[in-house]
PDB file of C-alpha atoms in Angstrom:
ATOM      1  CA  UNK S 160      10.995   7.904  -7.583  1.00  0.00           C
ATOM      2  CA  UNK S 161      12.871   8.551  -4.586  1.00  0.00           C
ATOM      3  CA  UNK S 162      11.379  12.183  -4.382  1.00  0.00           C
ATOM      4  CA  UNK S 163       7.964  11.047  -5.060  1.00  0.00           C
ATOM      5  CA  UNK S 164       8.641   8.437  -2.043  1.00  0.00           C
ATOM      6  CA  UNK S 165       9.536  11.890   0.054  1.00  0.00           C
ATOM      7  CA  UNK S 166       6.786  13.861  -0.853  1.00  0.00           C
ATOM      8  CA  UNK S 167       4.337  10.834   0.551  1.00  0.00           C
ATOM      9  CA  UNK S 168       5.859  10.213   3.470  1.00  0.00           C
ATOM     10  CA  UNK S 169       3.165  12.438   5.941  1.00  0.00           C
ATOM     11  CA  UNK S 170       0.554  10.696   4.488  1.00  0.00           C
ATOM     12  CA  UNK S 171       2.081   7.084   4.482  1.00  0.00           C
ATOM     13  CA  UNK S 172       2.906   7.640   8.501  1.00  0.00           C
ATOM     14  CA  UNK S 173      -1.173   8.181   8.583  1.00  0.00           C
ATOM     15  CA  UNK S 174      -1.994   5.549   7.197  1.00  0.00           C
ATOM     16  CA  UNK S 175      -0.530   3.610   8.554  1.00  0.00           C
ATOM     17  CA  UNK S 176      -1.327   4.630  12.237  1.00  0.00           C
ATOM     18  CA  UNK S 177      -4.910   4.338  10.969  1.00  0.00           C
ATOM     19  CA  UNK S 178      -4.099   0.628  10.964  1.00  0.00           C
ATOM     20  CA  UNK S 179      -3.518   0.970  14.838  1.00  0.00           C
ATOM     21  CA  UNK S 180      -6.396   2.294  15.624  1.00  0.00           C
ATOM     22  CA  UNK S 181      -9.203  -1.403  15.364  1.00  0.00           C
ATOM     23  CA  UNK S 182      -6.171  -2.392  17.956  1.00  0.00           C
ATOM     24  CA  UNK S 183      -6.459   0.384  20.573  1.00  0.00           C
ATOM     25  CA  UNK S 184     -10.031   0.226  21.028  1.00  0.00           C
ATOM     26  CA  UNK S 185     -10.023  -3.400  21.317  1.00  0.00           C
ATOM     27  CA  UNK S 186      -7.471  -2.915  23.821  1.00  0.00           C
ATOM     28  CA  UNK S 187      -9.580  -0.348  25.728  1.00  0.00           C
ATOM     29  CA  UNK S 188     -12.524  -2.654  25.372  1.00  0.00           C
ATOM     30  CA  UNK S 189     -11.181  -5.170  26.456  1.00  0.00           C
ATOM     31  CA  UNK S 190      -9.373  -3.961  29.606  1.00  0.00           C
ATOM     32  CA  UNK S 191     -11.444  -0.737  30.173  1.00  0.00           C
ATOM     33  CA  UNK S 192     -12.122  -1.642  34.017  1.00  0.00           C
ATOM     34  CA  UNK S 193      -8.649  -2.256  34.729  1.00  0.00           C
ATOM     35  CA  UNK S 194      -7.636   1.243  32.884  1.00  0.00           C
ATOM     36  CA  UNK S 195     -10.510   2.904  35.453  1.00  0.00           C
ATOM     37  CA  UNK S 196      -9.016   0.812  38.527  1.00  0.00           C
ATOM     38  CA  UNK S 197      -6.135   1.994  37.788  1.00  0.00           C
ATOM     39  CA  UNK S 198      -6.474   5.276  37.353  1.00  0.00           C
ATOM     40  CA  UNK S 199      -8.345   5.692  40.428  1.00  0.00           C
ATOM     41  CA  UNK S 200      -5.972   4.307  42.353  1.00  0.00           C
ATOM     42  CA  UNK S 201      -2.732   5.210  40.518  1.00  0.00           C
ATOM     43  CA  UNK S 202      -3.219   8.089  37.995  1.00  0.00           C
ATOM     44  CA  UNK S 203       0.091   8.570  37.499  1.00  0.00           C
ATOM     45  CA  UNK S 204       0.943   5.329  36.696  1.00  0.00           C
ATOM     46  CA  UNK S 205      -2.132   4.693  34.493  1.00  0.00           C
ATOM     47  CA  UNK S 206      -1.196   8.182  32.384  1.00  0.00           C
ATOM     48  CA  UNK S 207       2.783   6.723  32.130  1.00  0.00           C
ATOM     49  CA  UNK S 208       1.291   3.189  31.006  1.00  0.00           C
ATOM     50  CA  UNK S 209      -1.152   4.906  28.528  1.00  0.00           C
ATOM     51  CA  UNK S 210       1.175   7.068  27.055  1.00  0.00           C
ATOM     52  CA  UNK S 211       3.998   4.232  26.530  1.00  0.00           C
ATOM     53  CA  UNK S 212       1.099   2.136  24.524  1.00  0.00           C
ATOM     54  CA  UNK S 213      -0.414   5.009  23.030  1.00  0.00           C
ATOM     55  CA  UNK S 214       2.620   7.476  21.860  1.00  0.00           C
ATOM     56  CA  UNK S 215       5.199   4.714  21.938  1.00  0.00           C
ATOM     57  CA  UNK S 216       4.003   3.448  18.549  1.00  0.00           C
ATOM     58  CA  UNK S 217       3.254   6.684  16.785  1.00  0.00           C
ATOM     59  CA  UNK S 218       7.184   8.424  18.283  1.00  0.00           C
ATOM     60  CA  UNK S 219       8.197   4.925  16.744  1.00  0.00           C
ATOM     61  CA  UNK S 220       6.225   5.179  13.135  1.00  0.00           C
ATOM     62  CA  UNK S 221       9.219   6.978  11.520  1.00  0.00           C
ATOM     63  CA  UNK S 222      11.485   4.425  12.073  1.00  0.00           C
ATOM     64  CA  UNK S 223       8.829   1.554  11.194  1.00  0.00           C
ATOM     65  CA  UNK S 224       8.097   3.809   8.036  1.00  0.00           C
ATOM     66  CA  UNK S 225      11.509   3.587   6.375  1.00  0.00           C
ATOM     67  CA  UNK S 226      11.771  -0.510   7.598  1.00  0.00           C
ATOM     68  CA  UNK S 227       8.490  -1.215   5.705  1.00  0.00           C
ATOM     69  CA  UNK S 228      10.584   0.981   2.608  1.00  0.00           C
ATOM     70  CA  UNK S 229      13.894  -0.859   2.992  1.00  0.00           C
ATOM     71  CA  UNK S 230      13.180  -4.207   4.019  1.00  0.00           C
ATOM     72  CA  UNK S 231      10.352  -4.988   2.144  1.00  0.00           C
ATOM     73  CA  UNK S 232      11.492  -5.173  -1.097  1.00  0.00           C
ATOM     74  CA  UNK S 233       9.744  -3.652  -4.464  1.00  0.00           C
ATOM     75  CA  UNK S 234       9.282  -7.373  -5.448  1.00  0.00           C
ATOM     76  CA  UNK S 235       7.103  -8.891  -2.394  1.00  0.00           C
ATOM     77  CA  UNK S 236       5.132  -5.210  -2.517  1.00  0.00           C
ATOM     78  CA  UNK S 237       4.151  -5.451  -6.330  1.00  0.00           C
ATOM     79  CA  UNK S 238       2.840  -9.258  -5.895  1.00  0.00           C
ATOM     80  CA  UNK S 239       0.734  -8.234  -2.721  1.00  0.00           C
ATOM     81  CA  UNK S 240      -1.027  -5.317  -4.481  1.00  0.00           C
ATOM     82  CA  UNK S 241      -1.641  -6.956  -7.767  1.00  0.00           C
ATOM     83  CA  UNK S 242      -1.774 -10.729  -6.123  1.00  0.00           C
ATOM     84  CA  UNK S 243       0.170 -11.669  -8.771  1.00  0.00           C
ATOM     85  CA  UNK S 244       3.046 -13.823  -8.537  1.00  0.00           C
ATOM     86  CA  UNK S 245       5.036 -14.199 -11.852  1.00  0.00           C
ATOM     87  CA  UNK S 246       4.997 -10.306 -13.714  1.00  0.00           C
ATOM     88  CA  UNK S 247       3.090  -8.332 -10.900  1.00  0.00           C
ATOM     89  CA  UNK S 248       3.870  -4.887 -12.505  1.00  0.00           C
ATOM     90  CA  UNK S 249       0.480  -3.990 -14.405  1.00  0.00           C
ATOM     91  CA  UNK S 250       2.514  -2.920 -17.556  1.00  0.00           C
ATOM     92  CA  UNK S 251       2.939  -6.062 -18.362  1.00  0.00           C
ATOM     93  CA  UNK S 252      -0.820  -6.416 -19.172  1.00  0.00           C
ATOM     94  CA  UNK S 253      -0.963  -3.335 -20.507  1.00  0.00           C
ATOM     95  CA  UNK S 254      -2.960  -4.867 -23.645  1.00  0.00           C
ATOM     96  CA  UNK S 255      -6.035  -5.915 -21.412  1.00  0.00           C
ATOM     97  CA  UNK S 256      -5.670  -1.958 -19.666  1.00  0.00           C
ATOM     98  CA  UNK S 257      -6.085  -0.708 -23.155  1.00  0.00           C
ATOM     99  CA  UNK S 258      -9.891  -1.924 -23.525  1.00  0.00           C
ATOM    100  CA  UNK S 259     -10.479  -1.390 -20.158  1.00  0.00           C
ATOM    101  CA  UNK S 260      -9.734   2.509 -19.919  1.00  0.00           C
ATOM    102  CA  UNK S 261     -12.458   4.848 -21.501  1.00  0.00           C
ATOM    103  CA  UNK S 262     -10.021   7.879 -22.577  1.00  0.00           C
ATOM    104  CA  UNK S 263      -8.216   5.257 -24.757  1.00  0.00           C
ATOM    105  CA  UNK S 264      -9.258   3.769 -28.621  1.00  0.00           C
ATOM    106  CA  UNK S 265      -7.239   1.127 -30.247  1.00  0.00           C
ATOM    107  CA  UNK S 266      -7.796   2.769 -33.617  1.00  0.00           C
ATOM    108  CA  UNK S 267      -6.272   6.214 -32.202  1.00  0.00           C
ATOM    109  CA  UNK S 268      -3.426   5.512 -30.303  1.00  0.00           C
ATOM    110  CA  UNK S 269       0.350   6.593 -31.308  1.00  0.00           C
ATOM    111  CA  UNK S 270       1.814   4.403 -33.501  1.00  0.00           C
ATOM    112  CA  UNK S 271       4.709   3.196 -30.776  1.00  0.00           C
ATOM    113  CA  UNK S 272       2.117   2.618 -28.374  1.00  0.00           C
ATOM    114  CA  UNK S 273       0.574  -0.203 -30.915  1.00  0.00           C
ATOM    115  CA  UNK S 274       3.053  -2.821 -30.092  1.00  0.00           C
ATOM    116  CA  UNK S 275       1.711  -3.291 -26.637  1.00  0.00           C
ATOM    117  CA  UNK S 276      -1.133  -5.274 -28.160  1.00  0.00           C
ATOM    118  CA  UNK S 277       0.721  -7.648 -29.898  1.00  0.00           C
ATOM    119  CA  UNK S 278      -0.022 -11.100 -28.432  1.00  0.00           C
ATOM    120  CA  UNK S 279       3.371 -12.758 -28.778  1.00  0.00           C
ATOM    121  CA  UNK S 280       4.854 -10.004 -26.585  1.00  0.00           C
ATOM    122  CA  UNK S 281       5.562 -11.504 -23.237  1.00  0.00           C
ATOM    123  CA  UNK S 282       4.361  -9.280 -19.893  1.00  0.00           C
ATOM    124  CA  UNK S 283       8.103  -8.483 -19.221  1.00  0.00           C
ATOM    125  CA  UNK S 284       8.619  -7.845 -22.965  1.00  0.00           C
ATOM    126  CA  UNK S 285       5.460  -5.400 -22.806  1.00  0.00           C
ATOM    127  CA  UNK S 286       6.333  -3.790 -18.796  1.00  0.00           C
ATOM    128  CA  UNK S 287      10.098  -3.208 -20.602  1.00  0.00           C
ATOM    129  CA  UNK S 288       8.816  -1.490 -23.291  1.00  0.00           C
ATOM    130  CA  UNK S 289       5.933   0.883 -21.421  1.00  0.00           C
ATOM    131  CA  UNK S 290       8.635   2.259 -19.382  1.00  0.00           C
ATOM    132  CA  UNK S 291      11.717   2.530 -22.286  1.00  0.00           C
ATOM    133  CA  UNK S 292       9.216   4.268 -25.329  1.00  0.00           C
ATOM    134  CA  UNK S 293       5.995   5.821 -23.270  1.00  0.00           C
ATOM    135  CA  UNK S 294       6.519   6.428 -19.485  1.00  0.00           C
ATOM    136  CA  UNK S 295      10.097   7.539 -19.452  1.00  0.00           C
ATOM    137  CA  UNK S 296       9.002  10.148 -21.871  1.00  0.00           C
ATOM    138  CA  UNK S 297       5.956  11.239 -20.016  1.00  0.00           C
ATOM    139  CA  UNK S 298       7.209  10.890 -16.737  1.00  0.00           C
ATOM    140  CA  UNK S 299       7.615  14.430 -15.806  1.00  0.00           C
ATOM    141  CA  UNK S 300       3.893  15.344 -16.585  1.00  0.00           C
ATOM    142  CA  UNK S 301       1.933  16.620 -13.419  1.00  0.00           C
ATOM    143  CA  UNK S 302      -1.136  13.891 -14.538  1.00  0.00           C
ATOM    144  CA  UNK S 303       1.658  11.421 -14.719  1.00  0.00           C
ATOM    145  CA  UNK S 304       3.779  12.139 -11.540  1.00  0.00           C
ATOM    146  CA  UNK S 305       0.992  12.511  -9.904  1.00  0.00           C
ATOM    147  CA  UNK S 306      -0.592   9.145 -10.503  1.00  0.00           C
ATOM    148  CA  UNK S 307       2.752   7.503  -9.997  1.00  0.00           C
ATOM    149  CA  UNK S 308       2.767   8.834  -6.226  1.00  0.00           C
ATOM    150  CA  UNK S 309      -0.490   7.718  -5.343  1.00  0.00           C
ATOM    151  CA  UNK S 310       0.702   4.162  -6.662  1.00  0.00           C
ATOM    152  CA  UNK S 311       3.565   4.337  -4.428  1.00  0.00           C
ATOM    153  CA  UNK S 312       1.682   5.616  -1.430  1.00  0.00           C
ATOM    154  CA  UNK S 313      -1.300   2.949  -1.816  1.00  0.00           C
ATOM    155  CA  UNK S 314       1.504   0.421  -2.248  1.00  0.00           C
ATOM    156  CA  UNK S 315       3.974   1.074   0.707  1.00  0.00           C
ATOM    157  CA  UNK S 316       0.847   1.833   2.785  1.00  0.00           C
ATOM    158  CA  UNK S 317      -0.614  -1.779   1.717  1.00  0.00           C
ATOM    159  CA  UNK S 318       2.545  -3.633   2.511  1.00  0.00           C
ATOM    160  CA  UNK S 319       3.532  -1.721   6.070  1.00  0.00           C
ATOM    161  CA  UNK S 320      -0.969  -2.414   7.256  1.00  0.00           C
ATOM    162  CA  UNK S 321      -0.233  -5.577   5.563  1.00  0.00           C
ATOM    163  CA  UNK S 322       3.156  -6.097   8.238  1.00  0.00           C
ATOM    164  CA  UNK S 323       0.963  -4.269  11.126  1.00  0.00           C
ATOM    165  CA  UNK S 324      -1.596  -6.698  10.596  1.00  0.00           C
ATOM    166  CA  UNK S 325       0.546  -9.779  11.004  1.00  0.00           C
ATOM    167  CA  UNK S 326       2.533  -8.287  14.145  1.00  0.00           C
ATOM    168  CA  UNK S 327      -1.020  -7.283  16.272  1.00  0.00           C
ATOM    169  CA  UNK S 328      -2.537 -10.905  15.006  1.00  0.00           C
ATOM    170  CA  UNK S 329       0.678 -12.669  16.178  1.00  0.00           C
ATOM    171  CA  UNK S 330       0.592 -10.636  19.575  1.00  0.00           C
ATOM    172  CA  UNK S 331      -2.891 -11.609  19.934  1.00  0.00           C
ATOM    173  CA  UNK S 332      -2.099 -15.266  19.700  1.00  0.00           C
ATOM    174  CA  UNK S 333       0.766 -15.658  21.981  1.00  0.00           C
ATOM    175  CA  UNK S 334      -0.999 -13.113  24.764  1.00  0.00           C
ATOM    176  CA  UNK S 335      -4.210 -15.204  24.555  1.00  0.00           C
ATOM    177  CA  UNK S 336      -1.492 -18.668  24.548  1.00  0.00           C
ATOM    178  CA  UNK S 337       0.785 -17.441  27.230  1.00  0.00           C
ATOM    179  CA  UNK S 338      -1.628 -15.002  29.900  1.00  0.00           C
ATOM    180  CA  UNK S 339      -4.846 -15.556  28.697  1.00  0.00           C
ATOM    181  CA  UNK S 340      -4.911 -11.851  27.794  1.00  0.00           C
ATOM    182  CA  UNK S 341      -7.210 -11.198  24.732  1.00  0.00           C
ATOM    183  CA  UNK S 342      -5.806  -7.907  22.926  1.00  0.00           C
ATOM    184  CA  UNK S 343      -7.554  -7.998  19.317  1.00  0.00           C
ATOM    185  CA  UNK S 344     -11.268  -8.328  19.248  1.00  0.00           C
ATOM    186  CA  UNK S 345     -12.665 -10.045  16.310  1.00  0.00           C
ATOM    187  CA  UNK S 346     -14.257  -7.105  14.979  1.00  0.00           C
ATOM    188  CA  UNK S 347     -11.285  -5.057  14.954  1.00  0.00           C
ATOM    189  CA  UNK S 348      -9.968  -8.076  12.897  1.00  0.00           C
ATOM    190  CA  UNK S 349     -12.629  -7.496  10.401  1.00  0.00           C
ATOM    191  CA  UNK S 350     -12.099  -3.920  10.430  1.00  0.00           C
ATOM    192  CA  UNK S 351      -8.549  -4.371   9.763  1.00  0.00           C
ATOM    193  CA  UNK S 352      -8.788  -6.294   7.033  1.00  0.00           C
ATOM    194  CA  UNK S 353     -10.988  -3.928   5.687  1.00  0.00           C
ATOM    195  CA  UNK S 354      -8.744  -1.359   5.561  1.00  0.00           C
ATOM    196  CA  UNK S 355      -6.488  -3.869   4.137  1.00  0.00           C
ATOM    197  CA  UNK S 356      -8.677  -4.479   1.491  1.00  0.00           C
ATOM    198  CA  UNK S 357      -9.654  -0.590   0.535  1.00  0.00           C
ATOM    199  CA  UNK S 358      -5.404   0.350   0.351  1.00  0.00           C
ATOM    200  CA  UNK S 359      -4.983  -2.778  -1.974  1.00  0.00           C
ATOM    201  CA  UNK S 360      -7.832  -2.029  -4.450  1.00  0.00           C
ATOM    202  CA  UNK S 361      -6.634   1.548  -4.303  1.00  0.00           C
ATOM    203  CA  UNK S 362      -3.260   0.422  -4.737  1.00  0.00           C
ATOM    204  CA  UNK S 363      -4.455  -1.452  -7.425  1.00  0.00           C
ATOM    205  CA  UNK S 364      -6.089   0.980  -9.273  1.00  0.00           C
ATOM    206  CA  UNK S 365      -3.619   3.737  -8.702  1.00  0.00           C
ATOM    207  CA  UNK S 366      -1.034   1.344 -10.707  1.00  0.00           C
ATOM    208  CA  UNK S 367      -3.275   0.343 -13.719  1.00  0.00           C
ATOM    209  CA  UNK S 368      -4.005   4.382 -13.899  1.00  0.00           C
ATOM    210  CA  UNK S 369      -1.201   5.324 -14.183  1.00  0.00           C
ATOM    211  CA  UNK S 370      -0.401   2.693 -16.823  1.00  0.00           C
ATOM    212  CA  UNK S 371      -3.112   3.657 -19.281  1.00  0.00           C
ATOM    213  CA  UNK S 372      -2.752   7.244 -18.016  1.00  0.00           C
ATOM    214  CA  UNK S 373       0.921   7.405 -19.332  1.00  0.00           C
ATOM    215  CA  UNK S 374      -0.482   6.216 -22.675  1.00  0.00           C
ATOM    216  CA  UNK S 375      -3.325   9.129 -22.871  1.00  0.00           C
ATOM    217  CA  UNK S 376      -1.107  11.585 -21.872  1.00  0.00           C
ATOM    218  CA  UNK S 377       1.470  10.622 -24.704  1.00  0.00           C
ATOM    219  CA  UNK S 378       2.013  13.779 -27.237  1.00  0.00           C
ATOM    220  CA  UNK S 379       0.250  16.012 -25.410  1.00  0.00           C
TER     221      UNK S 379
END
């Protein structure tokens, strides 16, 4: 996992400075005749305050990247993508998956793979044994792998926007509270969540993929 987690890092860091973006324009919307004032009058300090707001963030992403990866833990990410509290990991339902997916038939799957549809098999009964007896043996498989890093990327990149979100709204409050200094525009709020919203349903979908994906890749 931990190489998959390396191999999505350049795409993680853009998207999540993708997430910055509704921000900056607000901010240059907002405050775009004080940005002109002042670089009429001061360019040099205007291009030193523009680059510590613009490239301060992005030189800073790296380090934000691996804190959204180590102190978020797997836990808190799984029940934000699936918005599940109790057995978030989509194994655990990987009964309902089964109908769902078109390139899977109950009457033609591998005889190990049957248990999963046994009712009186819990969703950490049925997650434990998805990974022991079909993923674990699959895992290696290019349609597998590859699935399995998009989950990861959708999934970091949902939690960190998710964090991102939260920080710029909070920043927003106490600027408007404290100076009366609007930063977020309530567009770029809707925008934002947006995005939010497309990286968990991809998220989302990436996971449940590559559940049923493990199972029609199985003996091949």
């Amino acid at each position: 996992m931990s190489d998959l987690k390396k191999q999505n890092e350049k795409s993680l860091s853009t998207l999540l400075l993708i997430s910055l973006i509704p921000a900056y324009l607000s901010i240059l919307t907002y405050h775009w005749d004080y940005i002109v004032s002042l670089a009429q009058s001061q360019p040099f300090v205007a291009l030193g305050q523009l680059a510590a707001v613009g490239l301060g963030p992005i030189v800073c992403l790296k380090f934000f990247l691996h804190s959204i990866v180590n102190i978020l833990n797997n836990s808190f990410k799984e029940r934000l993508v699936h918005l599940r509290w109790h057995d978030p990991l989509p194994a655990g339902y990987t009964d309902k998956l089964i109908h769902k997916d078109p390139r899977l038939h109950v009457d033609h799957l591998p005889e190990i793979v049957k248990p999963l549809l046994a009712s009186d098999m819990s969703p950490k009964e049925r997650n434990s044994y998805w990974y022991q007896y079909i993923y674990k043996r699959v895992r290696d498989l290019s349609a597998v792998s590859n699935t399995h890093r998009r989950y990861l990327l959708y999934r970091d990149a949902t939690a960190g926007v998710f964090v991102v979100t939260i920080f710029l709204f909070l920043s927003d409050i106490i600027c408007r509270t404290a100076w009366t200094l609007p930063l977020i525009s309530p567009l770029a709020y809707v925008v934002s969540s947006l995005y939010l919203l497309l990286l968990l349903g991809s998220a989302k979908n990436a996971g449940e993929r590559m559940v049923t994906g493990a199972i029609a890749n199985f003996n091949k």
